[in-house]
Amino acid sequence: MNAVARASIAAIDQEDRRRQTRRLDSRQTPHQRINGHERLAFCSNDYLGLAADPRIAQAAMAAAATYGVGAGAAHLINGHHAEHEALETELAQATRREAALLFSTGYMANIGVLQTLSDRHTVVFEDRLNHASLIDAARIQRASTQRYDHGDAHHLAARLTARAPRRRRHERWIIVTDGVFSMDGDIAPLPALVELAQRFDAWLVVDDAHGFGVLGHHGGGTLDSLQLCAAQVPVLIATLGKALGTAGAFIAGDKTLIEWIRQRARTYIYTTAQPPLIAAATRAALAIMRDEPQRRASLQRHIAKFTQAIDRTDLERMPSSTPIQPIKVPGGHDADAVAWAQRLDDLGLLVPAIRSPTVPSGQSRLRVTLSAAHTDADIEHLIDALLATSPQART
Ligand SMILES: *Cc1c(COP(=O)(O)O)cnc(C)c1O
């Protein structure tokens, strides 16, 4: 086996695609220690600055003292603790839906949702840039998949129209999209997708991993910000390891939908429930998300400051209004992206280079993510450093 493994790793090296693990030696805050060195990081998904919030840690410790650590069993055996149940109720309220179901990770939630919703005659329509877990979910189901161009409702309409004459009588159609796209930071054209789902009798599934907590008046997410309800988007998935700063994921929707998923999703049934202390921590995070809108306000201020400053320079950013702010690398070559990230690293800034296969070849970029935990000075430092190290500055 080792010979095969070595050959496979050599192939990765050949393509210059080997990834290195960075060891975080401190809390997940913007100023952190990585591999023993101080860094100012612009790459976490901790958009509200909650990952290291002491109140959330306190809630986790109190729950550990009360319940211990392990859930001890799957939800449908006897691992479903009171904390899980209370959290599900609060998540349903936060997304203004009838019910919610907790999963241990977003990846598992996506596999479970598509497994429940698809049958042998299902066609899944996916945005080309959907998160890997949504692509894998359709693949695992062996559902027939149609990809449409990123964010392009016209292209989706064309796909649906072309397929319609061949649609069998009980053939289910499911349209699946990220709410906020993880590598581009832009938002799906949801009102147009809702209209297409209604016109073509398809189910609409939105994965709002990067919108929940960040967008909407109370952090309810992308659907909340666009005032789309459960009748328009029946299946909402969101994760808890990003803006909420803890771990896990949930699906929210009508009671009947949630009960269906609870009974069918293998990634819900055949896995140990997340530790109840995580549910308790998430409840504390949800309360902060609701009661401290100033965190969203700080984040929006940072986004405005960053985008306005970049737009006054030669640097090219992608059209995003969210905390995910990709900066294009001229020419889009992997090696140039990596070299730029290295120059930033030399200045003490952690801004990851994103290259293929995570993004299409020739579209390598730096991916900046902003957090409410950054200070104004951090944002200014980032802008100065990007300008000082950009390929443009060097020619
Ligand atoms: C991060 C992410 C996931 C996976 O969630 P985890 O809880 O980290 O497994 C799923 N979908 C999207 C869009 C994501 O960004």
Short mmCIF file of C-alpha atoms and ligand atoms in Angstrom, two decimals:
data_model
loop_
_atom_site.label_atom_id
_atom_site.label_comp_id
_atom_site.label_asym_id
_atom_site.label_seq_id
_atom_site.Cartn_x
_atom_site.Cartn_y
_atom_site.Cartn_z
CA MET A 1 0.00 0.00 0.00
CA ASN A 2 2.79 2.46 0.86
CA ALA A 3 4.17 2.28 -2.64
CA VAL A 4 0.79 3.26 -4.05
CA ALA A 5 0.45 6.04 -1.47
CA ARG A 6 3.93 7.40 -2.32
CA ALA A 7 3.16 7.40 -6.03
CA SER A 8 -0.11 9.21 -5.43
CA ILE A 9 1.55 11.86 -3.27
CA ALA A 10 4.29 12.25 -5.89
CA ALA A 11 1.58 12.93 -8.47
CA ILE A 12 0.16 15.67 -6.23
CA ASP A 13 3.65 17.18 -5.89
CA GLN A 14 4.13 16.95 -9.65
CA GLU A 15 1.11 19.19 -10.09
CA ASP A 16 2.31 21.46 -7.28
CA ARG A 17 -0.89 20.78 -5.37
CA ARG A 18 0.43 19.50 -2.06
CA ARG A 19 -1.31 21.19 0.86
CA GLN A 20 0.32 21.72 4.23
CA THR A 21 -1.40 21.64 7.58
CA ARG A 22 -0.85 24.76 9.66
CA ARG A 23 -0.80 24.21 13.39
CA LEU A 24 -2.81 26.76 15.36
CA ASP A 25 -1.14 27.28 18.74
CA SER A 26 -3.66 29.79 20.10
CA ARG A 27 -7.34 30.57 20.08
CA GLN A 28 -9.16 31.19 16.80
CA THR A 29 -8.91 34.99 16.97
CA PRO A 30 -7.56 37.33 14.24
CA HIS A 31 -4.22 37.72 16.04
CA GLN A 32 -3.05 34.16 16.45
CA ARG A 33 -0.01 31.92 16.68
CA ILE A 34 0.53 29.61 13.72
CA ASN A 35 3.38 27.10 13.76
CA GLY A 36 4.88 29.14 16.59
CA HIS A 37 4.71 32.52 14.78
CA GLU A 38 2.41 35.48 15.36
CA ARG A 39 0.06 36.06 12.46
CA LEU A 40 -2.85 38.35 11.64
CA ALA A 41 -5.32 36.00 9.96
CA PHE A 42 -7.87 36.76 7.25
CA CYS A 43 -9.07 33.26 6.56
CA SER A 44 -11.34 31.92 9.26
CA ASN A 45 -15.11 31.57 8.89
CA ASP A 46 -15.54 33.04 12.37
CA TYR A 47 -17.48 35.99 10.93
CA LEU A 48 -18.97 37.23 14.20
CA GLY A 49 -15.86 36.60 16.31
CA LEU A 50 -17.58 33.98 18.46
CA ALA A 51 -15.25 30.97 18.16
CA ALA A 52 -13.24 32.03 21.24
CA ASP A 53 -15.96 33.98 23.07
CA PRO A 54 -15.60 33.23 26.81
CA ARG A 55 -19.37 33.21 27.37
CA ILE A 56 -19.75 30.38 24.88
CA ALA A 57 -16.85 28.47 26.42
CA GLN A 58 -18.50 29.00 29.81
CA ALA A 59 -21.77 27.54 28.54
CA ALA A 60 -19.86 24.51 27.22
CA MET A 61 -18.08 24.01 30.54
CA ALA A 62 -21.26 24.32 32.55
CA ALA A 63 -22.95 21.74 30.32
CA ALA A 64 -19.93 19.42 30.61
CA ALA A 65 -20.17 19.69 34.39
CA THR A 66 -23.87 18.81 34.24
CA TYR A 67 -24.04 16.22 31.45
CA GLY A 68 -20.47 15.03 30.96
CA VAL A 69 -18.94 15.04 27.50
CA GLY A 70 -20.13 12.18 25.32
CA ALA A 71 -23.67 11.98 24.00
CA GLY A 72 -23.24 8.23 24.33
CA ALA A 73 -25.52 7.14 21.49
CA ALA A 74 -27.23 8.20 18.30
CA HIS A 75 -30.22 10.57 18.52
CA LEU A 76 -32.77 7.82 17.89
CA ILE A 77 -31.35 5.54 20.59
CA ASN A 78 -30.77 7.58 23.75
CA GLY A 79 -28.22 10.22 22.72
CA HIS A 80 -30.77 12.98 22.14
CA HIS A 81 -30.26 15.25 25.16
CA ALA A 82 -32.47 18.07 26.40
CA GLU A 83 -29.81 20.55 25.13
CA HIS A 84 -30.16 19.20 21.57
CA GLU A 85 -33.91 19.50 21.72
CA ALA A 86 -33.83 23.05 23.09
CA LEU A 87 -31.31 24.03 20.41
CA GLU A 88 -33.49 22.61 17.63
CA THR A 89 -36.43 24.67 18.86
CA GLU A 90 -34.29 27.82 18.96
CA LEU A 91 -32.84 27.19 15.48
CA ALA A 92 -36.35 26.83 14.07
CA GLN A 93 -37.26 30.16 15.67
CA ALA A 94 -34.10 31.85 14.38
CA THR A 95 -34.94 30.82 10.82
CA ARG A 96 -38.70 31.33 11.27
CA ARG A 97 -39.57 27.77 10.36
CA GLU A 98 -41.67 25.13 12.05
CA ALA A 99 -38.89 22.73 12.97
CA ALA A 100 -35.18 22.02 12.76
CA LEU A 101 -33.00 18.91 12.90
CA LEU A 102 -29.40 18.90 14.17
CA PHE A 103 -26.56 17.14 12.36
CA SER A 104 -22.99 16.72 13.53
CA THR A 105 -21.52 18.46 10.47
CA GLY A 106 -22.72 20.36 7.42
CA TYR A 107 -21.20 17.72 5.18
CA MET A 108 -23.37 15.07 6.82
CA ALA A 109 -26.47 17.28 6.71
CA ASN A 110 -26.10 17.71 2.96
CA ILE A 111 -25.61 14.01 2.35
CA GLY A 112 -28.65 13.25 4.54
CA VAL A 113 -30.92 15.80 2.88
CA LEU A 114 -30.27 14.70 -0.67
CA GLN A 115 -30.48 11.06 0.35
CA THR A 116 -33.94 11.65 1.84
CA LEU A 117 -35.26 13.84 -0.94
CA SER A 118 -34.01 11.80 -3.92
CA ASP A 119 -35.38 8.58 -5.28
CA ARG A 120 -34.38 6.58 -8.35
CA HIS A 121 -36.04 9.02 -10.68
CA THR A 122 -34.69 12.27 -9.35
CA VAL A 123 -32.84 14.92 -11.30
CA VAL A 124 -30.72 17.29 -9.23
CA PHE A 125 -29.91 20.69 -10.74
CA GLU A 126 -26.78 22.14 -9.17
CA ASP A 127 -24.94 25.43 -9.50
CA ARG A 128 -21.48 24.62 -10.87
CA LEU A 129 -19.82 26.22 -7.85
CA ASN A 130 -21.86 24.49 -5.17
CA HIS A 131 -19.95 23.32 -2.12
CA ALA A 132 -18.20 19.95 -2.53
CA SER A 133 -20.56 18.33 -0.01
CA LEU A 134 -23.60 19.15 -2.18
CA ILE A 135 -21.89 17.78 -5.28
CA ASP A 136 -20.87 14.64 -3.37
CA ALA A 137 -24.39 14.27 -1.94
CA ALA A 138 -25.94 13.99 -5.40
CA ARG A 139 -23.14 11.68 -6.51
CA ILE A 140 -23.59 9.32 -3.56
CA GLN A 141 -27.29 9.13 -4.35
CA ARG A 142 -26.40 8.36 -7.96
CA ALA A 143 -29.01 10.96 -8.81
CA SER A 144 -28.88 12.21 -12.34
CA THR A 145 -27.22 15.61 -12.09
CA GLN A 146 -27.42 18.69 -14.26
CA ARG A 147 -24.98 21.51 -13.58
CA TYR A 148 -25.89 25.05 -14.50
CA ASP A 149 -23.50 27.98 -14.85
CA HIS A 150 -22.65 29.74 -11.64
CA GLY A 151 -25.36 32.13 -10.45
CA ASP A 152 -27.04 31.97 -13.86
CA ALA A 153 -30.81 31.57 -13.52
CA HIS A 154 -31.18 31.92 -17.33
CA HIS A 155 -28.93 28.94 -17.86
CA LEU A 156 -30.88 26.96 -15.27
CA ALA A 157 -34.15 27.91 -17.00
CA ALA A 158 -32.70 26.64 -20.27
CA ARG A 159 -31.68 23.34 -18.63
CA LEU A 160 -35.14 22.89 -17.08
CA THR A 161 -36.90 23.76 -20.32
CA ALA A 162 -34.74 21.36 -22.33
CA ARG A 163 -35.40 18.52 -19.94
CA ALA A 164 -39.14 19.12 -19.49
CA PRO A 165 -40.40 17.19 -22.58
CA ARG A 166 -38.57 14.06 -21.33
CA ARG A 167 -39.76 14.38 -17.73
CA ARG A 168 -41.44 11.23 -16.52
CA ARG A 169 -44.68 11.32 -14.61
CA HIS A 170 -43.41 11.20 -11.03
CA GLU A 171 -39.89 12.43 -11.74
CA ARG A 172 -38.69 14.66 -8.91
CA TRP A 173 -36.65 17.70 -9.68
CA ILE A 174 -34.51 19.31 -7.03
CA ILE A 175 -32.68 22.63 -7.44
CA VAL A 176 -29.73 22.90 -5.05
CA THR A 177 -27.63 25.96 -4.37
CA ASP A 178 -25.34 27.59 -1.84
CA GLY A 179 -26.85 30.79 -0.41
CA VAL A 180 -23.49 32.58 -0.23
CA PHE A 181 -20.81 30.90 -2.37
CA SER A 182 -17.83 29.88 -0.31
CA MET A 183 -15.05 30.67 -2.78
CA ASP A 184 -16.57 33.68 -4.60
CA GLY A 185 -18.55 35.32 -1.80
CA ASP A 186 -21.47 36.20 -4.05
CA ILE A 187 -25.12 35.41 -3.35
CA ALA A 188 -27.30 33.01 -5.37
CA PRO A 189 -30.06 34.64 -7.48
CA LEU A 190 -32.64 33.26 -5.07
CA PRO A 191 -35.80 35.15 -6.13
CA ALA A 192 -35.26 33.89 -9.71
CA LEU A 193 -34.60 30.34 -8.44
CA VAL A 194 -37.81 30.45 -6.38
CA GLU A 195 -39.75 31.46 -9.49
CA LEU A 196 -38.19 28.66 -11.57
CA ALA A 197 -38.83 26.08 -8.84
CA GLN A 198 -42.51 27.06 -8.81
CA ARG A 199 -42.83 27.19 -12.60
CA PHE A 200 -41.19 23.78 -13.11
CA ASP A 201 -42.56 22.06 -10.01
CA ALA A 202 -39.13 21.53 -8.47
CA TRP A 203 -38.01 21.50 -4.82
CA LEU A 204 -35.56 24.21 -3.83
CA VAL A 205 -32.75 23.44 -1.37
CA VAL A 206 -30.48 26.23 -0.09
CA ASP A 207 -27.27 25.63 1.87
CA ASP A 208 -26.69 28.86 3.78
CA ALA A 209 -23.49 27.90 5.60
CA HIS A 210 -21.92 31.33 4.98
CA GLY A 211 -25.08 33.42 5.30
CA PHE A 212 -26.54 32.22 8.59
CA GLY A 213 -25.59 34.61 11.40
CA VAL A 214 -24.15 37.13 8.93
CA LEU A 215 -27.05 38.28 6.73
CA GLY A 216 -30.56 39.33 7.63
CA HIS A 217 -31.74 41.61 10.35
CA HIS A 218 -31.28 39.14 13.20
CA GLY A 219 -28.71 36.98 11.47
CA GLY A 220 -31.37 34.62 10.10
CA GLY A 221 -29.35 34.36 6.88
CA THR A 222 -29.65 34.94 3.16
CA LEU A 223 -33.32 33.93 2.95
CA ASP A 224 -34.13 36.23 5.84
CA SER A 225 -32.34 39.12 4.12
CA LEU A 226 -34.37 38.51 0.94
CA GLN A 227 -37.59 37.86 2.89
CA LEU A 228 -38.07 34.41 1.40
CA CYS A 229 -40.22 32.05 3.47
CA ALA A 230 -40.46 28.28 3.87
CA ALA A 231 -43.19 28.09 1.22
CA GLN A 232 -40.71 29.52 -1.31
CA VAL A 233 -37.58 27.72 -0.11
CA PRO A 234 -38.81 24.58 1.65
CA VAL A 235 -35.39 23.16 2.57
CA LEU A 236 -32.84 25.32 4.39
CA ILE A 237 -29.50 23.97 5.57
CA ALA A 238 -27.07 26.00 7.65
CA THR A 239 -23.94 25.21 9.60
CA LEU A 240 -22.89 26.16 13.11
CA GLY A 241 -19.11 26.03 12.74
CA LYS A 242 -18.90 29.30 10.83
CA ALA A 243 -20.56 32.50 12.09
CA LEU A 244 -21.89 30.74 15.20
CA GLY A 245 -18.37 29.73 16.18
CA THR A 246 -19.20 26.23 17.43
CA ALA A 247 -19.79 23.04 15.38
CA GLY A 248 -22.52 21.12 13.63
CA ALA A 249 -25.33 21.95 11.23
CA PHE A 250 -29.08 21.87 10.94
CA ILE A 251 -31.92 21.60 8.50
CA ALA A 252 -34.96 23.81 8.98
CA GLY A 253 -38.39 23.53 7.38
CA ASP A 254 -41.94 22.34 7.88
CA LYS A 255 -42.58 19.73 10.58
CA THR A 256 -43.42 17.06 8.03
CA LEU A 257 -40.21 17.61 6.07
CA ILE A 258 -38.13 17.48 9.24
CA GLU A 259 -39.82 14.29 10.39
CA TRP A 260 -39.17 12.72 6.98
CA ILE A 261 -35.46 13.55 7.20
CA ARG A 262 -35.27 12.33 10.81
CA GLN A 263 -36.69 8.95 9.72
CA ARG A 264 -34.63 8.58 6.55
CA ALA A 265 -31.28 10.37 6.67
CA ARG A 266 -28.59 7.76 7.31
CA THR A 267 -26.08 10.44 8.32
CA TYR A 268 -28.52 11.37 11.11
CA ILE A 269 -29.53 7.87 12.17
CA TYR A 270 -26.23 6.00 12.09
CA THR A 271 -23.97 8.39 13.95
CA THR A 272 -23.38 9.44 17.54
CA ALA A 273 -25.15 12.64 18.51
CA GLN A 274 -22.85 15.64 18.93
CA PRO A 275 -21.78 16.17 22.56
CA PRO A 276 -24.54 18.01 24.43
CA LEU A 277 -21.98 20.59 25.58
CA ILE A 278 -21.66 21.67 21.93
CA ALA A 279 -25.43 22.16 21.74
CA ALA A 280 -25.30 24.20 24.95
CA ALA A 281 -22.46 26.31 23.52
CA THR A 282 -24.42 26.86 20.31
CA ARG A 283 -27.43 28.03 22.29
CA ALA A 284 -25.21 30.65 23.95
CA ALA A 285 -23.88 31.64 20.50
CA LEU A 286 -27.41 31.96 19.11
CA ALA A 287 -28.36 34.31 21.94
CA ILE A 288 -25.32 36.49 21.16
CA MET A 289 -26.13 36.41 17.44
CA ARG A 290 -29.61 37.70 18.24
CA ASP A 291 -28.78 40.18 21.01
CA GLU A 292 -25.59 41.75 19.64
CA PRO A 293 -26.41 43.16 16.20
CA GLN A 294 -23.40 45.44 16.60
CA ARG A 295 -21.27 42.46 15.53
CA ARG A 296 -22.99 42.38 12.14
CA ALA A 297 -22.67 46.17 11.99
CA SER A 298 -18.89 46.01 12.59
CA LEU A 299 -18.55 43.32 9.97
CA GLN A 300 -20.47 45.42 7.42
CA ARG A 301 -18.28 48.42 8.25
CA HIS A 302 -15.14 46.33 7.62
CA ILE A 303 -16.55 45.03 4.33
CA ALA A 304 -17.37 48.58 3.17
CA LYS A 305 -13.96 49.92 4.19
CA PHE A 306 -12.16 47.05 2.46
CA THR A 307 -14.11 47.08 -0.79
CA GLN A 308 -14.00 50.87 -1.15
CA ALA A 309 -10.26 50.94 -0.55
CA ILE A 310 -9.57 48.09 -3.00
CA ASP A 311 -11.76 49.72 -5.65
CA ARG A 312 -9.55 52.83 -5.54
CA THR A 313 -6.50 50.74 -6.47
CA ASP A 314 -5.35 48.57 -9.38
CA LEU A 315 -6.22 45.44 -7.43
CA GLU A 316 -9.14 43.49 -8.75
CA ARG A 317 -11.68 41.98 -6.40
CA MET A 318 -14.60 39.77 -7.26
CA PRO A 319 -18.17 41.12 -7.04
CA SER A 320 -18.98 40.24 -3.44
CA SER A 321 -20.79 42.13 -0.71
CA THR A 322 -20.21 39.47 1.95
CA PRO A 323 -17.26 38.86 4.32
CA ILE A 324 -15.74 36.56 1.67
CA GLN A 325 -13.66 38.90 -0.50
CA PRO A 326 -11.57 37.18 -3.18
CA ILE A 327 -8.76 39.20 -4.80
CA LYS A 328 -7.92 38.13 -8.32
CA VAL A 329 -4.36 37.16 -9.13
CA PRO A 330 -3.39 38.69 -12.50
CA GLY A 331 -3.18 35.81 -14.99
CA GLY A 332 -4.79 33.47 -12.48
CA HIS A 333 -1.81 31.13 -12.21
CA ASP A 334 -1.46 28.91 -9.14
CA ALA A 335 2.22 29.72 -8.66
CA ASP A 336 1.59 33.50 -8.67
CA ALA A 337 -1.17 33.13 -6.09
CA VAL A 338 1.07 31.04 -3.85
CA ALA A 339 3.95 33.52 -4.20
CA TRP A 340 1.69 36.45 -3.32
CA ALA A 341 0.36 34.65 -0.24
CA GLN A 342 3.96 33.92 0.76
CA ARG A 343 4.93 37.61 0.53
CA LEU A 344 1.98 38.44 2.80
CA ASP A 345 3.05 35.70 5.16
CA ASP A 346 6.51 37.27 5.31
CA LEU A 347 4.77 40.43 6.56
CA GLY A 348 2.90 38.43 9.21
CA LEU A 349 -0.46 38.21 7.42
CA LEU A 350 -2.29 34.99 6.76
CA VAL A 351 -4.31 35.25 3.54
CA PRO A 352 -4.68 31.92 1.77
CA ALA A 353 -4.07 31.35 -1.92
CA ILE A 354 -6.95 29.40 -3.41
CA ARG A 355 -6.01 27.38 -6.46
CA SER A 356 -7.35 24.60 -8.60
CA PRO A 357 -9.05 22.22 -8.07
CA THR A 358 -10.84 24.25 -5.37
CA VAL A 359 -11.51 26.93 -7.99
CA PRO A 360 -11.40 26.48 -11.78
CA SER A 361 -7.92 26.37 -13.27
CA GLY A 362 -6.73 29.87 -14.29
CA GLN A 363 -8.81 31.56 -11.60
CA SER A 364 -6.40 31.34 -8.69
CA ARG A 365 -6.97 34.03 -6.14
CA LEU A 366 -6.33 35.24 -2.65
CA ARG A 367 -9.34 34.65 -0.47
CA VAL A 368 -9.77 37.26 2.22
CA THR A 369 -12.38 36.67 4.89
CA LEU A 370 -13.31 39.41 7.32
CA SER A 371 -14.60 39.09 10.86
CA ALA A 372 -16.31 41.33 13.37
CA ALA A 373 -13.35 40.50 15.59
CA HIS A 374 -10.96 42.40 13.29
CA THR A 375 -10.25 46.02 14.23
CA ASP A 376 -10.24 48.98 11.86
CA ALA A 377 -6.45 48.97 12.17
CA ASP A 378 -6.36 45.29 11.09
CA ILE A 379 -8.30 46.13 7.94
CA GLU A 380 -6.00 49.07 7.15
CA HIS A 381 -2.96 46.84 7.71
CA LEU A 382 -4.40 44.29 5.27
CA ILE A 383 -5.05 46.88 2.56
CA ASP A 384 -1.52 48.34 2.88
CA ALA A 385 0.05 44.88 2.82
CA LEU A 386 -1.94 43.75 -0.24
CA LEU A 387 -0.82 46.84 -2.12
CA ALA A 388 2.81 46.50 -1.06
CA THR A 389 3.02 42.84 -2.11
CA SER A 390 0.78 42.73 -5.18
CA PRO A 391 2.23 41.46 -8.47
CA GLN A 392 1.29 44.86 -9.93
CA ALA A 393 3.46 46.62 -7.34
CA ARG A 394 6.41 44.48 -8.36
CA THR A 395 6.38 45.21 -12.08
C1 LIG B 1 -18.50 24.63 5.33
C2 LIG B 1 -19.61 24.25 4.44
C3 LIG B 1 -20.24 23.01 4.57
C4 LIG B 1 -19.73 21.94 5.50
O1 LIG B 1 -20.07 22.24 6.82
P1 LIG B 1 -19.24 21.53 7.98
O2 LIG B 1 -20.09 21.71 9.19
O3 LIG B 1 -17.94 22.26 8.05
O4 LIG B 1 -19.08 20.10 7.59
C5 LIG B 1 -21.33 22.75 3.78
N1 LIG B 1 -21.76 23.64 2.87
C6 LIG B 1 -21.16 24.83 2.69
C7 LIG B 1 -21.68 25.78 1.66
C8 LIG B 1 -20.05 25.16 3.46
O5 LIG B 1 -19.43 26.32 3.28
#
